[in-house]
Coordinates of C-alpha atoms and ligand atoms in Angstrom, one line a residue:
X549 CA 103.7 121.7 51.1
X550 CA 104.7 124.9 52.0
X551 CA 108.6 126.2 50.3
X552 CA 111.4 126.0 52.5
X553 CA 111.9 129.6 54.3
X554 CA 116.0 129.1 53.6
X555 CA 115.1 128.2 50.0
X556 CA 113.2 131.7 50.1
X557 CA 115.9 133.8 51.0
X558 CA 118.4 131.9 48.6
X559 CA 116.2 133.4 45.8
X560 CA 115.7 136.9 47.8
X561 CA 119.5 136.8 47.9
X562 CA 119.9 136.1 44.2
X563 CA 116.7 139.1 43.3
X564 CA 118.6 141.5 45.6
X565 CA 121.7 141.3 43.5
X566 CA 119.3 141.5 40.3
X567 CA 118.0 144.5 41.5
X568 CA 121.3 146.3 42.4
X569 CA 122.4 145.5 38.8
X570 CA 119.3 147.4 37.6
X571 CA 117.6 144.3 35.9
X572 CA 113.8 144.9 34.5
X573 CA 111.6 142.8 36.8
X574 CA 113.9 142.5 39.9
X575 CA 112.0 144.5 41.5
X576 CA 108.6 143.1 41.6
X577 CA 110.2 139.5 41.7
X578 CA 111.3 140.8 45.2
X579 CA 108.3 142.0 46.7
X580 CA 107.0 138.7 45.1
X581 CA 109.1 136.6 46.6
X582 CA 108.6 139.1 50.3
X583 CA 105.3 137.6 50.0
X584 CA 106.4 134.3 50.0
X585 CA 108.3 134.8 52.6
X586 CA 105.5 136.0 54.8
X587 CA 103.2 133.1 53.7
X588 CA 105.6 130.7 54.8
X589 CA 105.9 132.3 58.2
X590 CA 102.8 133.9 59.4
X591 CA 100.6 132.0 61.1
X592 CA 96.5 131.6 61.1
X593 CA 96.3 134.2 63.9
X594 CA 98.5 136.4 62.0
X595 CA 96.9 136.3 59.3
X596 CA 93.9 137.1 60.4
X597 CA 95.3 140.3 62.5
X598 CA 97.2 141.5 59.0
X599 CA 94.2 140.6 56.6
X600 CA 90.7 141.5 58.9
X601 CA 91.8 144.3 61.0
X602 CA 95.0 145.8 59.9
X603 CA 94.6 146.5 56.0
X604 CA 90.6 147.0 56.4
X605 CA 91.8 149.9 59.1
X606 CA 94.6 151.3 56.8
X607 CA 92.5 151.8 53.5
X608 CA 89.8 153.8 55.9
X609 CA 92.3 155.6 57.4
X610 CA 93.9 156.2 53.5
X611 CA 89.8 157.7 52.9
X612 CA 90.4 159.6 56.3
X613 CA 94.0 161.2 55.1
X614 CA 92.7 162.2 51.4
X615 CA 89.6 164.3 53.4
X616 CA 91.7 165.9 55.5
X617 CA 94.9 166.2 53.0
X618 CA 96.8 164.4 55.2
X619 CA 99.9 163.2 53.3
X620 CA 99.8 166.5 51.4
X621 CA 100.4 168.2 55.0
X622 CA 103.3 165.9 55.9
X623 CA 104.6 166.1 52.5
X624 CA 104.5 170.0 52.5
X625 CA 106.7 170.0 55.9
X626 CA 110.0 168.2 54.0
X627 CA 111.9 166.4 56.3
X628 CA 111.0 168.4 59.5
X629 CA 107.9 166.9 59.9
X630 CA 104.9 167.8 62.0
X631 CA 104.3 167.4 65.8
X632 CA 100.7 165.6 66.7
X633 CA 99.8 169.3 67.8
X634 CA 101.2 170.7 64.4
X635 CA 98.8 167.8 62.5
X636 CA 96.1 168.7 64.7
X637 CA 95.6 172.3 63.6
X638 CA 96.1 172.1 59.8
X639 CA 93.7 168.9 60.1
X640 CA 91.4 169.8 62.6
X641 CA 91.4 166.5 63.9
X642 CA 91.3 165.8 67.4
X643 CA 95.1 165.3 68.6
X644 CA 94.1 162.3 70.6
X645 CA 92.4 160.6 67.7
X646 CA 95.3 161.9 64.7
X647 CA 97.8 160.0 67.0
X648 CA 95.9 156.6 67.2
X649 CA 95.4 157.1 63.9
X650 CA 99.0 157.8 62.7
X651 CA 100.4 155.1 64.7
X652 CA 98.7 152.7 62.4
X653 CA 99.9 154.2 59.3
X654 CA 103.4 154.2 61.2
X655 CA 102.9 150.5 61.9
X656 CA 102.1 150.1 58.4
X657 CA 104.9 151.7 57.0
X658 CA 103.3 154.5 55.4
X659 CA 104.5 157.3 57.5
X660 CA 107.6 157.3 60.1
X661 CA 108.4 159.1 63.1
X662 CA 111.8 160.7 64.6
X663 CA 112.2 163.4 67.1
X664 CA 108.6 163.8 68.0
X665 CA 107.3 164.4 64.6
X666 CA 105.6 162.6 62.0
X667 CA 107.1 162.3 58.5
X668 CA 106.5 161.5 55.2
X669 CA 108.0 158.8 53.1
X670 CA 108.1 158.2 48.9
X671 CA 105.2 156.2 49.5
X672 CA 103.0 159.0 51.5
X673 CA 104.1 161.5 49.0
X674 CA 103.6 159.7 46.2
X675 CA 99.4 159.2 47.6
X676 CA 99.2 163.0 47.8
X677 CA 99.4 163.2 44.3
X678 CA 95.9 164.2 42.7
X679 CA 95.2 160.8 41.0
X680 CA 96.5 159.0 43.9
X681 CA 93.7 160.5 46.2
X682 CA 91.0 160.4 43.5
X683 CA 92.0 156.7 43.4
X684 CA 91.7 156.2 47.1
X685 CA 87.9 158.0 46.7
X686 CA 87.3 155.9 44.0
X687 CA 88.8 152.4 46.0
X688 CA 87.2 153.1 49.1
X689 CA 83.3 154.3 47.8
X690 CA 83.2 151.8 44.8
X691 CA 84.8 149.2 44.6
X692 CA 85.2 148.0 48.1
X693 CA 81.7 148.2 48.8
X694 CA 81.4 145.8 45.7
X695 CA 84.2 143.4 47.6
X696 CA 82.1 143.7 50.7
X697 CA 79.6 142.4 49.1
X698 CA 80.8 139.3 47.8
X699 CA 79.6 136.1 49.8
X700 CA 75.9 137.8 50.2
X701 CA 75.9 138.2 46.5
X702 CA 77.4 134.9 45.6
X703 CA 74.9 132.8 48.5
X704 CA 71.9 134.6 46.7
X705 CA 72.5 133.8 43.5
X706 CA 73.5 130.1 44.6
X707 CA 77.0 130.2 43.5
X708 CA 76.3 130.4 40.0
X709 CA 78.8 132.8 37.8
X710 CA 77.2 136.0 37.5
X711 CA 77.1 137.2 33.6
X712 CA 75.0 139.6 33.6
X713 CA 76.2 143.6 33.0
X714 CA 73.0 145.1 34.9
X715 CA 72.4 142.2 37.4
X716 CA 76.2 142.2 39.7
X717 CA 78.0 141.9 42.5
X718 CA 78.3 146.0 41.5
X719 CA 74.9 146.7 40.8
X720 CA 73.6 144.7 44.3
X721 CA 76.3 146.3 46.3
X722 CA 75.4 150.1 45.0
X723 CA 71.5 149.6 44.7
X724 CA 71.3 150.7 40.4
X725 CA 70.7 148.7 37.8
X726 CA 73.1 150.4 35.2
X727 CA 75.8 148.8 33.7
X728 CA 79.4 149.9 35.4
X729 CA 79.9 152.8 32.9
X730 CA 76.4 154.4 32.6
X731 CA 76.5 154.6 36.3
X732 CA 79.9 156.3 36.4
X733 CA 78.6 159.0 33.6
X734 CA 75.2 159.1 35.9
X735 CA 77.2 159.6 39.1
X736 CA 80.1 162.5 37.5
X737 CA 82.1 162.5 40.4
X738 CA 83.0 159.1 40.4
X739 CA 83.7 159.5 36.4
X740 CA 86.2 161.7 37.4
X741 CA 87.7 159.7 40.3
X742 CA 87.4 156.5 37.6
X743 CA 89.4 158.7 35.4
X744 CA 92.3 159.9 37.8
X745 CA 92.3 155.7 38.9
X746 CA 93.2 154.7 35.1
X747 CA 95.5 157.2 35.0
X748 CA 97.2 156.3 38.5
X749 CA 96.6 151.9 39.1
X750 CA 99.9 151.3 36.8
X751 CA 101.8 154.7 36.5
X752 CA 105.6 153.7 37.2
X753 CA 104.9 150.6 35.2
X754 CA 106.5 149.9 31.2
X755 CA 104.1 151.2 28.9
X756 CA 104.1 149.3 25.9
X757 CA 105.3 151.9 23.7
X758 CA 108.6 152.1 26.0
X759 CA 111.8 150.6 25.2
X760 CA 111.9 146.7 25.1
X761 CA 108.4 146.3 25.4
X762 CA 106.6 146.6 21.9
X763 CA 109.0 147.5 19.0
X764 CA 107.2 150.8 17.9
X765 CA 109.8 151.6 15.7
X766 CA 110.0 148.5 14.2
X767 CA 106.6 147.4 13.5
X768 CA 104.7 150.6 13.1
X769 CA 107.0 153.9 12.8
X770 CA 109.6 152.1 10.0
X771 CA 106.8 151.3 7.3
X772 CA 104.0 153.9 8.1
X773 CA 102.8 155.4 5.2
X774 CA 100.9 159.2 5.3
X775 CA 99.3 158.1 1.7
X776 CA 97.3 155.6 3.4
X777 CA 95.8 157.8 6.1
X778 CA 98.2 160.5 8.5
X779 CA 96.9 158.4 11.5
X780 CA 99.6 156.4 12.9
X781 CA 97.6 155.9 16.2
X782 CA 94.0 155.7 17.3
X783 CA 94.0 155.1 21.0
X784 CA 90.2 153.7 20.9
X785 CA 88.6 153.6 24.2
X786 CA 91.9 155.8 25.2
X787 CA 90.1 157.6 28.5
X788 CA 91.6 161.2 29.1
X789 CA 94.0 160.9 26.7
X790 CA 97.1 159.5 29.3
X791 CA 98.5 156.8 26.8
X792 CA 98.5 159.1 24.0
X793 CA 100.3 161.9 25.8
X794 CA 102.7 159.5 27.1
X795 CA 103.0 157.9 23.7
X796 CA 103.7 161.2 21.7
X797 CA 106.3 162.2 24.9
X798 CA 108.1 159.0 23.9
X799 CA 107.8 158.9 20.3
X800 CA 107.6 162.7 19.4
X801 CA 109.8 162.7 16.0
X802 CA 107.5 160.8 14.6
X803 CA 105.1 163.0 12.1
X804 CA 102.2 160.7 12.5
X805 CA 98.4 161.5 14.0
X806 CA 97.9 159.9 17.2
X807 CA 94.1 160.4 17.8
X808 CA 92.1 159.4 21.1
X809 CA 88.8 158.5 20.7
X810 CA 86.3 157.9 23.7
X811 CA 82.6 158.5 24.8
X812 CA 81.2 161.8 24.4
X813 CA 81.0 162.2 28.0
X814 CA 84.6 161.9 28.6
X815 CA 85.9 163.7 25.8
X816 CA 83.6 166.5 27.0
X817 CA 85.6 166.2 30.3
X818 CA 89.3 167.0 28.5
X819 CA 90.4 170.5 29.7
X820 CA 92.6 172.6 27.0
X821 CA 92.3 169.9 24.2
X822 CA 93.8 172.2 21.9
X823 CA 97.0 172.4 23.6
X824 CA 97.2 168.6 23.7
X825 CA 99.7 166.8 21.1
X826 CA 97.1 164.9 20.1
X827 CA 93.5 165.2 18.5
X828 CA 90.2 163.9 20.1
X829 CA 86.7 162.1 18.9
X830 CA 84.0 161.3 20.5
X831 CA 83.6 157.5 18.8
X832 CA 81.1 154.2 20.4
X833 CA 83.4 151.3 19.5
X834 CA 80.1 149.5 19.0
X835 CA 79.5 151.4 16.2
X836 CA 82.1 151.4 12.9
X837 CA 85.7 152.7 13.4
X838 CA 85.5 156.4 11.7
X839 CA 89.0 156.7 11.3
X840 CA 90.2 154.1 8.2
X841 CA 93.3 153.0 7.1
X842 CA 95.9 153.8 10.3
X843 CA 99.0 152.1 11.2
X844 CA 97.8 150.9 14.4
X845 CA 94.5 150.8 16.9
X846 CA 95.5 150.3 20.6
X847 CA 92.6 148.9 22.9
X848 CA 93.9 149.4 25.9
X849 CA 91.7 147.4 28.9
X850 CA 89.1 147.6 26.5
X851 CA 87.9 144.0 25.8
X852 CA 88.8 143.0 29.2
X853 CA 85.4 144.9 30.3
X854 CA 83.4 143.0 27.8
X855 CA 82.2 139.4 27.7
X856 CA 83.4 137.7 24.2
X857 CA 80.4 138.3 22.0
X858 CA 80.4 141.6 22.9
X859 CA 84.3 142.2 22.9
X860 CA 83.5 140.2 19.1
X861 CA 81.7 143.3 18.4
X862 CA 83.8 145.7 19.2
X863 CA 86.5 143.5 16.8
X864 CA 84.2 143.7 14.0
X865 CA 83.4 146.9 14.0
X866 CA 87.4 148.1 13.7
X867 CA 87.9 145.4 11.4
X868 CA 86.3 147.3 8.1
X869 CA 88.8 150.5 8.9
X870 CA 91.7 147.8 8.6
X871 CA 94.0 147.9 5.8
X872 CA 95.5 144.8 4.9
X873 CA 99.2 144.1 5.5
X874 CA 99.3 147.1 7.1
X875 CA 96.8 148.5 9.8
X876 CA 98.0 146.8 13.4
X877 CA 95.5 146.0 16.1
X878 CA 97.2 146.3 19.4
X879 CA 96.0 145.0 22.4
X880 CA 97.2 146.1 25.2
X881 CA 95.5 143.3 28.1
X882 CA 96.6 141.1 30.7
X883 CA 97.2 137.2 29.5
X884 CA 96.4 135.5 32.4
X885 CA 98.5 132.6 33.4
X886 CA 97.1 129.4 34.7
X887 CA 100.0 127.7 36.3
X888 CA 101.7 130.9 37.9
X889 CA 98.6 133.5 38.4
X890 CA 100.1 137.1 39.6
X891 CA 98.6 138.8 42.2
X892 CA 98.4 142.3 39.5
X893 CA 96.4 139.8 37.0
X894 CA 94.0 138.2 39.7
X895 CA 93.0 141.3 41.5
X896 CA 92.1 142.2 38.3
X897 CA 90.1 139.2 37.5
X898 CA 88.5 140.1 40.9
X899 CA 87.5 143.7 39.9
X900 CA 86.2 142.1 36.9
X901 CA 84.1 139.9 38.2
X902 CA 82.9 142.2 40.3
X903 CA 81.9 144.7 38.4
X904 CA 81.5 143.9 34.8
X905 CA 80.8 139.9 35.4
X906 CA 83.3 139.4 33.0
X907 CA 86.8 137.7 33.1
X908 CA 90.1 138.5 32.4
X909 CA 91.4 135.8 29.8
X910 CA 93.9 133.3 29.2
X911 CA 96.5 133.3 26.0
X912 CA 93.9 130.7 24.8
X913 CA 91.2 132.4 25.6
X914 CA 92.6 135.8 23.5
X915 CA 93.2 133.8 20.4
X916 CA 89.6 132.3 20.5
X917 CA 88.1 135.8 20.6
X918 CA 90.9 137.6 17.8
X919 CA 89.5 134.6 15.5
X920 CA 86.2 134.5 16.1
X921 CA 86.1 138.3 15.4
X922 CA 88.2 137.1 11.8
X923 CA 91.2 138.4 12.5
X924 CA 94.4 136.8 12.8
X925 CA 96.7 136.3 15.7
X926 CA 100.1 137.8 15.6
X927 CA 102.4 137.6 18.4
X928 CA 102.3 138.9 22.3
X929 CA 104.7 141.2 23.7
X930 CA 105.6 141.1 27.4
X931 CA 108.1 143.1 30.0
X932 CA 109.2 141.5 32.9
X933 CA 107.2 142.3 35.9
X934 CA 104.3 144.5 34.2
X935 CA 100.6 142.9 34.3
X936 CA 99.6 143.7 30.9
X937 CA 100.8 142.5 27.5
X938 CA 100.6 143.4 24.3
X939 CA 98.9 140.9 21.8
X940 CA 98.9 141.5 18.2
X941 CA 96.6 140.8 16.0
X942 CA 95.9 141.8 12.0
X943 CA 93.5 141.3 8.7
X944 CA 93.7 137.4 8.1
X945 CA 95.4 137.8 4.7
Ligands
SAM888 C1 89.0 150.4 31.5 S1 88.9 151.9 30.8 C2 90.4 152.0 29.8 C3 90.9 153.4 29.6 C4 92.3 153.4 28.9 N1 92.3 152.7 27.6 C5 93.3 152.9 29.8 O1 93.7 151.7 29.7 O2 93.7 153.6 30.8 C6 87.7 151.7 29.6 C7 87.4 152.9 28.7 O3 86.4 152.5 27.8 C8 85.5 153.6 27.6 N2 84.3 153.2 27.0 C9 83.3 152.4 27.6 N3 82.3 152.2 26.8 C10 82.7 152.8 25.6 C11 82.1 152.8 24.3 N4 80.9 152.2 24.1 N5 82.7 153.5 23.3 C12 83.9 154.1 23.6 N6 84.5 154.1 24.8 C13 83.9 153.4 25.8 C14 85.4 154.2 29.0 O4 84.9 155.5 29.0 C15 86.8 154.0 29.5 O5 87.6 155.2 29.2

């Protein structure tokens, strides 16, 4: 039975003051609860305008503004904004077409307009940031074909659960059959789009090395110990580097070594390394951790990509570098929630499934594969409103 709209807005009521008194989580328990309020009203017809024409139409036309910089134009005329003519010439688009266009991104609150001009809004210029639009390329030309794809996929293989790396909804929907990651070193642009998305997909989120999220003072700064090994933080399967700039940012009185470590490929890709606060490795986390004997190893969205014998693996193969009593494993994943599933956790479940044929995992689940691997489970560390937590884990003493 569907909830009460009145009961809806007694809670919207109740967020909205949360939120004007600044409290962590108000805000997404607002849009949260927005959403409810639009289930409980929209009907079937509705729907299907909202879902099948109207966001299908706004993520082409978010492909359309990145090639022809759109938001960056809009963004670059302040609050005067630009005319349809104006848009026109810097886009070279046809006027006729820019203002169908805009009207849609209007209607979808992406862009406003006053006075005869279109303008930009936080949101707009927030998406002409580089890794915004990198994300949108990367969105729109991988993993939205992979979505497309789907029910074909699914029919052919008679509705069994895919579980194969090579054999996908990804690898059917983009005609290879390389794993997700090969492909993205095969096909470099979309490496570097893939980069700029993992950078971008939860900026303005709690990292878990801010305030009231993990206690990095407490469990790793007070206690760390330079006799044992400088390291105080490997970042393994780190990216470009983004936690571990933002890490040493936040915790930059600390004298410990934060090292990143990631394939070759991508290390190759880090521009000015030398001027980074931090160090880099090329290291295969299927292959033994190099670096033993530091306070902590963050896996960031690492075994989330991997099925649980091969997430086991990558376990196993850090657990030899461990020191006991001391050396942390942190990692940094979704728990996924069976009675109250976000829409941040299941999306990602989706992209998942889609292209790695793997899951995202339940508390459950996480402590199975931190055991089988001989470790021992800690404790998990959440922030209100941020998908991913942190779950602990250590040497089994
Ligand atoms: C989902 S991304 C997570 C990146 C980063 N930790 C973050 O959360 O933003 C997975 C990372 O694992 C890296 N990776 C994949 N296979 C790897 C391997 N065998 N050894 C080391 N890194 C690998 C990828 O290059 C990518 O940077």
């Amino acid at each position: 039975m569907a909830t009460p709209v009145s009961s809806i807005l007694q809670r919207i009521a109740a967020a909205g003051k949360a939120y004007e008194s600044e409290e962590l989580g108000s805000r997404e328990s607002l849009i949260e609860l927005g959403r409810d309020l639009v289930a409980a009203l929209e009907i079937p017809s509705e729907f299907l305008q909202r879902s099948f024409w109207a966001e299908p139409a706004l993520s082409a036309h978010c492909k359309f503004a990145v090639q022809v910089k759109l938001f960056q134009h809009l963004r670059d005329a302040g609050e005067t904004g630009l005319s349809s003519e104006e848009l026109g010439e810097k886009t070279g688009v046809d006027v006729v077409l820019l203002q169908r266009i805009m009207r849609h991104l209007i209607a979808m609150k992406i862009v406003t307009f006053s006075d005869g001009k279109f303008k930009r809004t936080a949101l707009s210029d927030g998406l002409a940031a580089e890794n915004y639009q990198k994300s949108i390329d990367f969105c729109y030309d991988v993993t939205r074909p992979t979505f497309n794809g789907f029910p074909a996929y699914f029919k052919k293989g008679e509705y069994k659960l895919p579980t194969s790396l090579t054999d996908g909804p990804f690898q059917a929907a983009h005609g290879t059959d390389l794993a997700f990651f090969p492909w993205l070193v095969a096909t470099p642009p979309h490496l570097d789009e893939f980069g700029n998305f993992m950078s971008a997909y939860r900026a303005g989120k709690a990292n878990w090395y801010d305030p009231q999220f993990y206690p990095v003072e407490e469990r790793l700064i007070n206690g760390f110990d330079p006799k044992n090994n400088e390291v105080l933080l490997v970042d393994v399967g780190g990216g470009r580097g983004h936690d571990c700039q933002l890490f040493t940012n936040r915790h930059s009185s600390t004298s410990g070594k934060v090292i990143l470590q990631d394939q070759e490929e991508v290390i190759a890709s880090i521009q000015d390394k030398d001027k980074l606060p931090f160090q880099s490795q090329a290291h295969d986390f299927f292959t033994p951790q190099p670096i033993k004997g530091a306070r902590a190893y963050s896996l960031h969205s690492i075994l989330h990509d991997w099925n649980d014998e091969e997430g086991i693996k990558i376990l196993e193969n850090l657990k030899p570098a461990l020191t006991p009593g001391y050396s942390r494993v942190l990692l940094n994943e979704i728990v996924l929630s069976e009675e109250h599933p976000t829409l941040a956790a299941t999306s990602m479940d989706m992209m998942m499934l889609a292209h790695f044929a793997v899951r995202e995992r339940t508390e459950a689940d996480w402590k199975a594969v931190i055991e089988k691997a001989g470790l021992k489970f800690v404790k998990i560390y959440n922030y209100p409103g941020v998908a991913e937590s942190v779950i602990e884990a250590e040497l089994s003493a």
